[in-house]
Amino acid sequence: MYNKMKFYGDIKMKSIHYIPESELAAQHTIAETLSKEIEPRGLRFFVETFGCQMNVRDSETLKGWLYETGYSEASDKEQADLILFNTCCVRDHAEKRLMGNIGALKELKDAKPGMIIGICGCMMQQEGMAKKLLKRFPHVSLIFGTNVLYRFPEMLKAVMNGERIAVTDRAEDAIAEDLPKLRDNPRSAFVNIMYGCDNFCSYCIVPYVRGRERSRKAEDVCSEIVSLVNSGITEITLLGQNVNSYGNDGSTGMTFADLLRYVSDVPGLKRIRFMSSHPKDLTEDVMQAIASLPNVCHHVHLPVQSGNTEILKRMNRKYTREQYLSIIEKLRSLVPDIEFTTDIIVGFPGESEEAFRDTMSLVEQVGFAAAFTFAYSPRQGTAAAKMEDQVPESVKKRRLRELNELQAKKTVENNAKYIGHCGEVLVEGCDCRGDETMLYGKYQNFKMVYFPGKPELLNRYVNVIVTKTNKNSLLGEMIDA
Ligand code: 5AD
Ligand code: SF4
C-alpha cells in the first residue's frame, strides 16, 4: 500500500542515533515495578504545559509514562501527588511566570511533604537553569530536559527513593520511537516528523535548547498515523520547528513534499495539517503537493516575522519581503481557498519606524486569517541579544498595539468573505450555555465556525453554511448532519 516512497541514492545519508529498544524495554520494566507501589496508593499527577505544540506533544508522552507508572490524572494541583511543569523559554516572561508558579507551590508542599514537584521542557536546557532552580527551590526534586523523556521511569524512581535530580543531557541527534503517549483528543492528533532546528534565526533560542535538526523515518511517521486512524482519528498535524526542512539532512531519503504524498495515502485520513513552515524552504514541490493532494488542508502557518528585508536579514531569515509575498501569491493562484496564518515580531533590534511600517503594509497586503504577534524579547546566548540598537520597551508595546489593531481589522475583512460559504466542518467542541447549544469546529482551511447543533455531533463532520460574522468568528447553520 505504501509503495510510493522515493529514495535518493545520491544523497549522503546522515545516520541518526536511535535510542535502542533494549534501553526502552528497561524503562518499561522500571515503570511496571513502580506501578505496583503507585497504583494501590491511588496517586495522581497534574501536568501543566507552556509553549508550543511540540511541548503539548511531549506532555502527551509524559502523561503516557505517568499512567504506565501507576498514576491517574488529578483535576487540579491541590489534588495531585506529582506536579510537573513542562516549560517554554522562547520569550522572557515565561521564566518569570514559571518562577511565580513554583514559588506558589511551597505551601502545598509543606502541607503534603510526599508530593513530588518536577520541571521539564525547553527552559531546563538553558545553560545553568537546572542548577539555579534546584538551589532556589528546595521543594523541587525533579528536573529534566527535552531529550531524555524516554528515561522518565528511571528518573521518577530515583526521586521516589529520595534523590533530587537534574538530567539535562543533550544526547543530540537521538530519536526515541514507540514511547507511551496519552492522547485525549479522539478526533485530531499531533505527530512529530522532526525534532530540533538548524536555522539559528538570530532572535531564537530554540536551536540552542532543542538541538540539531533530525527527521523521523517516514515509515515510523506513517505507522504512527495508521494506528491513530485505526483508533478513530481523522485529522493529524505534522509537527516540527520547520516541517519543510524534513529530510534536508538526507537522513530519510525524502523531502517534506514526498512525505506529504506518502502520508496522504493512508486510508481514512481525512485531514493533514502541518506546522510550522519556514518560507525559505517552502518549495514549488510542497506547493504542488498542497494543491494536488485531496486530504492536505488548505492552510499554511507561515511565520513572516517582519515585512522589512533589512530586518529579515538581521534576523537571519534568508528570504526577502518580496520572496515572501511571491510565495503567498503563488500559493493563492494554485489553491484559491488557501488561508495563511503567521508569527510576527515587533521591536527587533534596529527596527526603525519605517521598517515597522513595512511590517504593517505587509499585513495589510497579505490579509492573514490570524497572526500571532510578539514584542521582541532578548534571549541570552542568541545573536540578536548582543545587537546594539535595542528598541525601547515602550516603543515595542506601542507597535504591538498598532499591529494588533490592524490584524483585528484584517480578521473582520477576512471573515466577511465567508458569508454564504459552505463546506465540511469537523466538530471540535460545544458551547453548552443557556437554551441553545452552539457547536464549533473548523473548515479544512482552518477557519473556525460556530453553529447550533446537538452535542452528539462532536467529533463528526457536518456541512455548515456561514450566515453571519461577528468580530472574531463565523456563525453558520448546518445544512445536514
Ligand atoms: N522574542 C519574541 N518573539 C520570539 N519568537 C521566537 N523568539 C522570540 C523572541 N526572542 C516568536 C517567533 C516565533 C514564535 C514561535 O515565537 O515569532 O515564530
Ligand atoms: Fe527558531 Fe527560526 Fe528555528 Fe523557528 S526556524 S525554531 S524561529 S530558529
Tab-separated table of C-alpha atoms in Angstrom, residues 121-441:
chain	number	residue	atom	x	y	z
A	121	GLY	CA	10.957	21.187	28.869
A	122	CYS	CA	12.941	23.720	26.868
A	123	MET	CA	13.797	26.065	29.721
A	124	MET	CA	15.630	23.254	31.504
A	125	GLN	CA	18.027	23.004	28.548
A	126	GLN	CA	19.205	26.583	29.087
A	127	GLU	CA	22.680	26.720	30.482
A	128	GLY	CA	22.782	26.948	34.270
A	129	MET	CA	18.982	26.914	34.629
A	130	ALA	CA	18.603	23.489	36.267
A	131	LYS	CA	21.243	24.317	38.876
A	132	LYS	CA	19.675	27.703	39.567
A	133	LEU	CA	16.230	26.193	40.117
A	134	LEU	CA	17.425	23.369	42.373
A	135	LYS	CA	19.209	25.924	44.524
A	136	ARG	CA	16.378	28.429	44.631
A	137	PHE	CA	13.510	25.974	45.167
A	138	PRO	CA	14.324	23.222	47.681
A	139	HIS	CA	10.783	21.873	47.218
A	140	VAL	CA	11.578	20.910	43.597
A	141	SER	CA	13.106	17.437	43.292
A	142	LEU	CA	12.924	16.517	39.603
A	143	ILE	CA	14.339	18.452	36.643
A	144	PHE	CA	14.894	17.161	33.139
A	145	GLY	CA	15.318	18.443	29.588
A	146	THR	CA	13.657	17.738	26.263
A	147	ASN	CA	15.949	14.939	25.120
A	148	VAL	CA	15.507	12.497	27.981
A	149	LEU	CA	11.758	11.901	28.085
A	150	TYR	CA	12.476	8.265	27.314
A	151	ARG	CA	14.185	7.984	30.731
A	152	PHE	CA	11.196	9.188	32.737
A	153	PRO	CA	10.606	5.966	34.767
A	154	GLU	CA	14.259	5.820	35.816
A	155	MET	CA	14.221	9.476	36.895
A	156	LEU	CA	10.956	9.053	38.773
A	157	LYS	CA	12.320	6.019	40.588
A	158	ALA	CA	15.355	7.992	41.755
A	159	VAL	CA	13.131	10.779	43.078
A	160	MET	CA	10.846	8.291	44.836
A	161	ASN	CA	13.970	6.948	46.511
A	162	GLY	CA	14.542	10.386	48.000
A	163	GLU	CA	17.032	11.834	45.495
A	164	ARG	CA	16.857	15.319	43.949
A	165	ILE	CA	17.907	15.051	40.333
A	166	ALA	CA	18.530	17.171	37.252
A	167	VAL	CA	19.054	15.378	33.917
A	168	THR	CA	19.672	17.741	31.059
A	169	ASP	CA	21.997	15.683	28.822
A	170	ARG	CA	21.989	16.977	25.310
A	171	ALA	CA	22.021	13.428	23.800
A	172	GLU	CA	21.839	15.256	20.492
A	173	ASP	CA	20.616	13.614	17.328
A	174	ALA	CA	18.839	10.910	19.272
A	175	ILE	CA	15.300	9.864	18.451
A	176	ALA	CA	13.287	7.616	20.725
A	177	GLU	CA	10.470	5.758	18.977
A	178	ASP	CA	7.453	3.993	20.496
A	179	LEU	CA	7.237	5.917	23.751
A	180	PRO	CA	3.932	5.655	25.573
A	181	LYS	CA	1.533	8.533	24.985
A	182	LEU	CA	-1.769	9.647	26.330
A	183	ARG	CA	-3.784	11.478	23.716
A	184	ASP	CA	-7.141	12.611	24.900
A	185	ASN	CA	-8.396	14.214	21.708
A	186	PRO	CA	-10.370	11.481	19.900
A	187	ARG	CA	-10.508	13.228	16.516
A	188	SER	CA	-7.209	15.008	15.987
A	189	ALA	CA	-3.564	14.309	16.856
A	190	PHE	CA	-0.123	15.876	16.654
A	191	VAL	CA	2.540	13.738	15.002
A	192	ASN	CA	6.208	14.734	15.217
A	193	ILE	CA	8.059	14.438	11.952
A	194	MET	CA	11.274	16.113	13.024
A	195	TYR	CA	12.959	17.489	16.104
A	196	GLY	CA	15.313	20.402	16.689
A	197	CYS	CA	16.216	23.286	14.396
A	198	ASP	CA	19.298	24.277	12.426
A	199	ASN	CA	18.145	27.697	11.282
A	200	PHE	CA	19.528	29.879	14.052
A	201	CYS	CA	17.220	32.837	13.460
A	202	SER	CA	19.134	35.483	15.364
A	203	TYR	CA	16.405	36.112	17.973
A	204	CYS	CA	15.567	32.495	18.685
A	205	ILE	CA	16.711	30.236	21.484
A	206	VAL	CA	15.129	27.042	20.118
A	207	PRO	CA	18.218	25.706	18.247
A	208	TYR	CA	20.199	26.019	21.485
A	209	VAL	CA	17.699	24.157	23.642
A	210	ARG	CA	16.148	21.651	21.220
A	211	GLY	CA	19.400	20.750	19.481
A	212	ARG	CA	20.197	19.855	15.883
A	213	GLU	CA	17.589	19.050	13.308
A	214	ARG	CA	16.735	15.358	12.956
A	215	SER	CA	13.918	13.811	10.983
A	216	ARG	CA	11.973	10.696	11.842
A	217	LYS	CA	11.861	7.867	9.323
A	218	ALA	CA	8.858	8.151	7.028
A	219	GLU	CA	7.838	4.566	7.902
A	220	ASP	CA	7.733	5.436	11.614
A	221	VAL	CA	5.679	8.572	10.938
A	222	CYS	CA	3.329	6.614	8.729
A	223	SER	CA	2.843	3.666	11.039
A	224	GLU	CA	2.027	6.071	13.889
A	225	ILE	CA	-0.579	7.719	11.665
A	226	VAL	CA	-2.042	4.367	10.610
A	227	SER	CA	-2.514	3.375	14.234
A	228	LEU	CA	-4.058	6.770	15.030
A	229	VAL	CA	-6.516	6.393	12.150
A	230	ASN	CA	-7.325	2.871	13.334
A	231	SER	CA	-8.213	4.370	16.711
A	232	GLY	CA	-10.705	6.794	15.111
A	233	ILE	CA	-8.541	9.877	14.485
A	234	THR	CA	-9.220	11.536	11.126
A	235	GLU	CA	-7.124	14.710	11.368
A	236	ILE	CA	-3.413	14.899	12.030
A	237	THR	CA	-0.977	17.783	12.326
A	238	LEU	CA	2.583	17.018	11.280
A	239	LEU	CA	4.830	18.830	13.720
A	240	GLY	CA	8.311	20.266	13.557
A	241	GLN	CA	10.090	23.575	14.196
A	242	ASN	CA	10.386	23.817	10.432
A	243	VAL	CA	8.499	20.976	8.749
A	244	ASN	CA	9.602	21.999	5.247
A	245	SER	CA	13.169	21.062	6.058
A	246	TYR	CA	12.086	17.479	6.762
A	247	GLY	CA	14.790	15.199	5.396
A	248	ASN	CA	17.100	18.081	4.419
A	249	ASP	CA	19.935	16.306	6.189
A	250	GLY	CA	19.490	13.340	3.855
A	251	SER	CA	18.666	11.018	6.740
A	252	THR	CA	15.299	9.946	5.387
A	253	GLY	CA	15.780	9.926	1.621
A	254	MET	CA	12.625	12.003	1.334
A	255	THR	CA	11.661	15.645	1.195
A	256	PHE	CA	8.684	17.171	3.002
A	257	ALA	CA	6.665	17.099	-0.235
A	258	ASP	CA	7.471	13.366	-0.590
A	259	LEU	CA	6.345	12.805	2.980
A	260	LEU	CA	3.051	14.611	2.320
A	261	ARG	CA	2.441	12.404	-0.712
A	262	TYR	CA	3.367	9.284	1.248
A	263	VAL	CA	1.184	10.058	4.259
A	264	SER	CA	-1.758	11.217	2.169
A	265	ASP	CA	-2.263	7.624	1.014
A	266	VAL	CA	-3.217	6.413	4.492
A	267	PRO	CA	-6.809	5.182	4.083
A	268	GLY	CA	-9.320	7.007	6.275
A	269	LEU	CA	-7.083	10.024	6.906
A	270	LYS	CA	-9.299	12.989	6.034
A	271	ARG	CA	-7.175	15.963	7.004
A	272	ILE	CA	-3.432	16.546	7.052
A	273	ARG	CA	-2.206	19.753	8.653
A	274	PHE	CA	1.377	20.767	9.282
A	275	MET	CA	3.271	23.397	11.219
A	276	SER	CA	5.435	25.428	11.283
A	277	SER	CA	6.653	26.209	7.795
A	278	HIS	CA	9.709	28.300	7.041
A	279	PRO	CA	9.309	30.473	3.915
A	280	LYS	CA	12.889	29.741	2.786
A	281	ASP	CA	12.082	26.015	2.438
A	282	LEU	CA	8.587	26.238	1.011
A	283	THR	CA	9.435	24.778	-2.371
A	284	GLU	CA	7.413	24.619	-5.555
A	285	ASP	CA	7.111	20.877	-4.915
A	286	VAL	CA	5.496	21.486	-1.491
A	287	MET	CA	3.101	23.976	-3.114
A	288	GLN	CA	2.136	21.400	-5.749
A	289	ALA	CA	1.595	18.785	-3.034
A	290	ILE	CA	-0.746	21.127	-1.131
A	291	ALA	CA	-2.611	21.878	-4.325
A	292	SER	CA	-2.949	18.318	-5.547
A	293	LEU	CA	-3.378	16.044	-2.517
A	294	PRO	CA	-7.045	15.848	-1.566
A	295	ASN	CA	-6.517	15.458	2.188
A	296	VAL	CA	-3.797	18.095	2.669
A	297	CYS	CA	-5.539	21.092	4.221
A	298	HIS	CA	-5.515	24.462	2.540
A	299	HIS	CA	-3.882	26.297	5.400
A	300	VAL	CA	-0.254	27.282	5.853
A	301	HIS	CA	1.123	28.746	9.040
A	302	LEU	CA	3.933	30.759	7.515
A	303	PRO	CA	5.770	32.935	10.040
A	304	VAL	CA	6.940	36.118	8.323
A	305	GLN	CA	8.440	37.748	11.458
A	306	SER	CA	8.954	41.112	9.699
A	307	GLY	CA	7.895	42.846	6.498
A	308	ASN	CA	11.225	44.635	6.073
A	309	THR	CA	14.000	42.946	4.101
A	310	GLU	CA	16.837	44.538	6.084
A	311	ILE	CA	15.326	43.355	9.388
A	312	LEU	CA	14.732	39.893	7.895
A	313	LYS	CA	18.425	39.816	7.039
A	314	ARG	CA	19.394	40.765	10.578
A	315	MET	CA	17.002	38.073	11.804
A	316	ASN	CA	18.874	35.564	9.603
A	317	ARG	CA	15.617	34.509	7.971
A	318	LYS	CA	17.138	34.031	4.484
A	319	TYR	CA	14.234	35.464	2.449
A	320	THR	CA	13.184	38.949	1.416
A	321	ARG	CA	9.829	40.670	1.740
A	322	GLU	CA	9.339	40.179	-1.999
A	323	GLN	CA	10.120	36.465	-1.848
A	324	TYR	CA	7.643	36.017	0.981
A	325	LEU	CA	4.952	37.855	-0.947
A	326	SER	CA	5.632	35.812	-4.041
A	327	ILE	CA	5.090	32.533	-2.107
A	328	ILE	CA	1.733	33.861	-0.918
A	329	GLU	CA	0.801	34.883	-4.432
A	330	LYS	CA	1.852	31.560	-5.971
A	331	LEU	CA	0.009	29.505	-3.394
A	332	ARG	CA	-3.112	31.622	-3.811
A	333	SER	CA	-3.053	31.117	-7.539
A	334	LEU	CA	-2.669	27.353	-7.128
A	335	VAL	CA	-5.093	26.987	-4.204
A	336	PRO	CA	-7.706	29.752	-4.286
A	337	ASP	CA	-9.310	28.967	-0.886
A	338	ILE	CA	-5.984	28.763	0.988
A	339	GLU	CA	-5.655	30.674	4.274
A	340	PHE	CA	-2.445	31.898	5.854
A	341	THR	CA	-1.613	32.498	9.472
A	342	THR	CA	1.678	33.921	10.666
A	343	ASP	CA	4.002	34.929	13.505
A	344	ILE	CA	5.339	38.480	13.705
A	345	ILE	CA	7.916	40.072	15.980
A	346	VAL	CA	7.903	43.836	16.528
A	347	GLY	CA	10.749	45.844	18.019
A	348	PHE	CA	13.577	43.621	16.793
A	349	PRO	CA	16.926	45.428	17.345
A	350	GLY	CA	17.374	48.130	14.739
A	351	GLU	CA	13.697	48.159	13.702
A	352	SER	CA	13.098	51.779	12.680
A	353	GLU	CA	9.637	53.289	12.417
A	354	GLU	CA	9.944	52.897	8.655
A	355	ALA	CA	10.843	49.211	8.967
A	356	PHE	CA	7.858	48.687	11.260
A	357	ARG	CA	5.635	50.380	8.638
A	358	ASP	CA	6.848	47.714	6.180
A	359	THR	CA	5.522	45.045	8.534
A	360	MET	CA	2.214	46.909	8.755
A	361	SER	CA	1.951	47.215	4.975
A	362	LEU	CA	2.735	43.523	4.518
A	363	VAL	CA	-0.018	42.605	6.970
A	364	GLU	CA	-2.376	44.936	5.106
A	365	GLN	CA	-1.398	43.395	1.773
A	366	VAL	CA	-1.459	39.684	2.667
A	367	GLY	CA	-4.652	39.602	4.753
A	368	PHE	CA	-3.703	36.829	7.177
A	369	ALA	CA	-6.570	34.882	8.706
A	370	ALA	CA	-4.793	35.302	12.040
A	371	ALA	CA	-1.428	36.483	13.320
A	372	PHE	CA	0.471	35.634	16.494
A	373	THR	CA	2.263	38.829	17.374
A	374	PHE	CA	5.127	39.302	19.803
A	375	ALA	CA	7.277	42.081	21.189
A	376	TYR	CA	10.919	41.127	20.675
A	377	SER	CA	12.336	39.580	23.833
A	378	PRO	CA	16.137	39.282	24.093
A	379	ARG	CA	17.254	35.724	24.827
A	380	GLN	CA	20.663	35.243	26.338
A	381	GLY	CA	23.092	33.460	24.036
A	382	THR	CA	21.344	34.439	20.792
A	383	ALA	CA	22.955	36.763	18.243
A	384	ALA	CA	20.224	39.426	18.458
A	385	ALA	CA	20.595	39.808	22.218
A	386	LYS	CA	24.091	41.199	21.565
A	387	MET	CA	22.956	43.700	18.918
A	388	GLU	CA	23.398	47.292	19.992
A	389	ASP	CA	20.332	49.108	18.761
A	390	GLN	CA	17.737	47.538	21.043
A	391	VAL	CA	14.284	49.135	20.785
A	392	PRO	CA	12.796	50.671	23.979
A	393	GLU	CA	10.016	48.634	25.627
A	394	SER	CA	7.517	51.500	25.309
A	395	VAL	CA	8.069	51.587	21.527
A	396	LYS	CA	7.671	47.811	21.244
A	397	LYS	CA	4.418	47.985	23.190
A	398	ARG	CA	3.016	50.748	21.009
A	399	ARG	CA	3.972	48.930	17.802
A	400	LEU	CA	2.437	45.719	19.075
A	401	ARG	CA	-0.803	47.554	19.853
A	402	GLU	CA	-0.901	49.120	16.391
A	403	LEU	CA	-0.183	45.802	14.716
A	404	ASN	CA	-2.864	44.011	16.733
A	405	GLU	CA	-5.400	46.682	15.813
A	406	LEU	CA	-4.569	46.270	12.147
A	407	GLN	CA	-4.781	42.467	12.332
A	408	ALA	CA	-8.155	42.715	14.126
A	409	LYS	CA	-9.424	44.806	11.200
A	410	LYS	CA	-7.990	42.296	8.705
A	411	THR	CA	-9.632	39.390	10.572
A	412	VAL	CA	-13.007	41.117	10.217
A	413	GLU	CA	-12.355	41.620	6.486
A	414	ASN	CA	-11.272	38.016	6.108
A	415	ASN	CA	-14.403	36.797	7.908
A	416	ALA	CA	-16.653	38.889	5.677
A	417	LYS	CA	-15.541	36.856	2.636
A	418	TYR	CA	-17.160	33.796	4.143
A	419	ILE	CA	-20.798	34.866	4.123
A	420	GLY	CA	-22.580	32.179	2.084
A	421	HIS	CA	-19.579	29.839	2.204
A	422	CYS	CA	-20.475	26.194	2.608
A	423	GLY	CA	-18.190	23.316	3.498
A	424	GLU	CA	-17.367	20.430	5.752
A	425	VAL	CA	-16.589	21.157	9.406
A	426	LEU	CA	-15.021	18.803	11.922
A	427	VAL	CA	-16.928	19.408	15.174
A	428	GLU	CA	-14.423	20.135	17.945
A	429	GLY	CA	-16.464	21.400	20.816
A	430	CYS	CA	-19.703	22.555	22.249
A	431	ASP	CA	-20.592	25.775	23.975
A	432	CYS	CA	-23.486	24.490	26.034
A	433	ARG	CA	-24.779	27.625	27.740
A	434	GLY	CA	-28.434	28.620	28.077
A	435	ASP	CA	-31.111	27.115	25.844
A	436	GLU	CA	-29.159	26.970	22.639
A	437	THR	CA	-26.232	24.626	22.186
A	438	MET	CA	-23.588	26.081	19.924
A	439	LEU	CA	-21.154	23.692	18.312
A	440	TYR	CA	-17.875	24.828	16.817
A	441	GLY	CA	-15.292	23.395	14.511
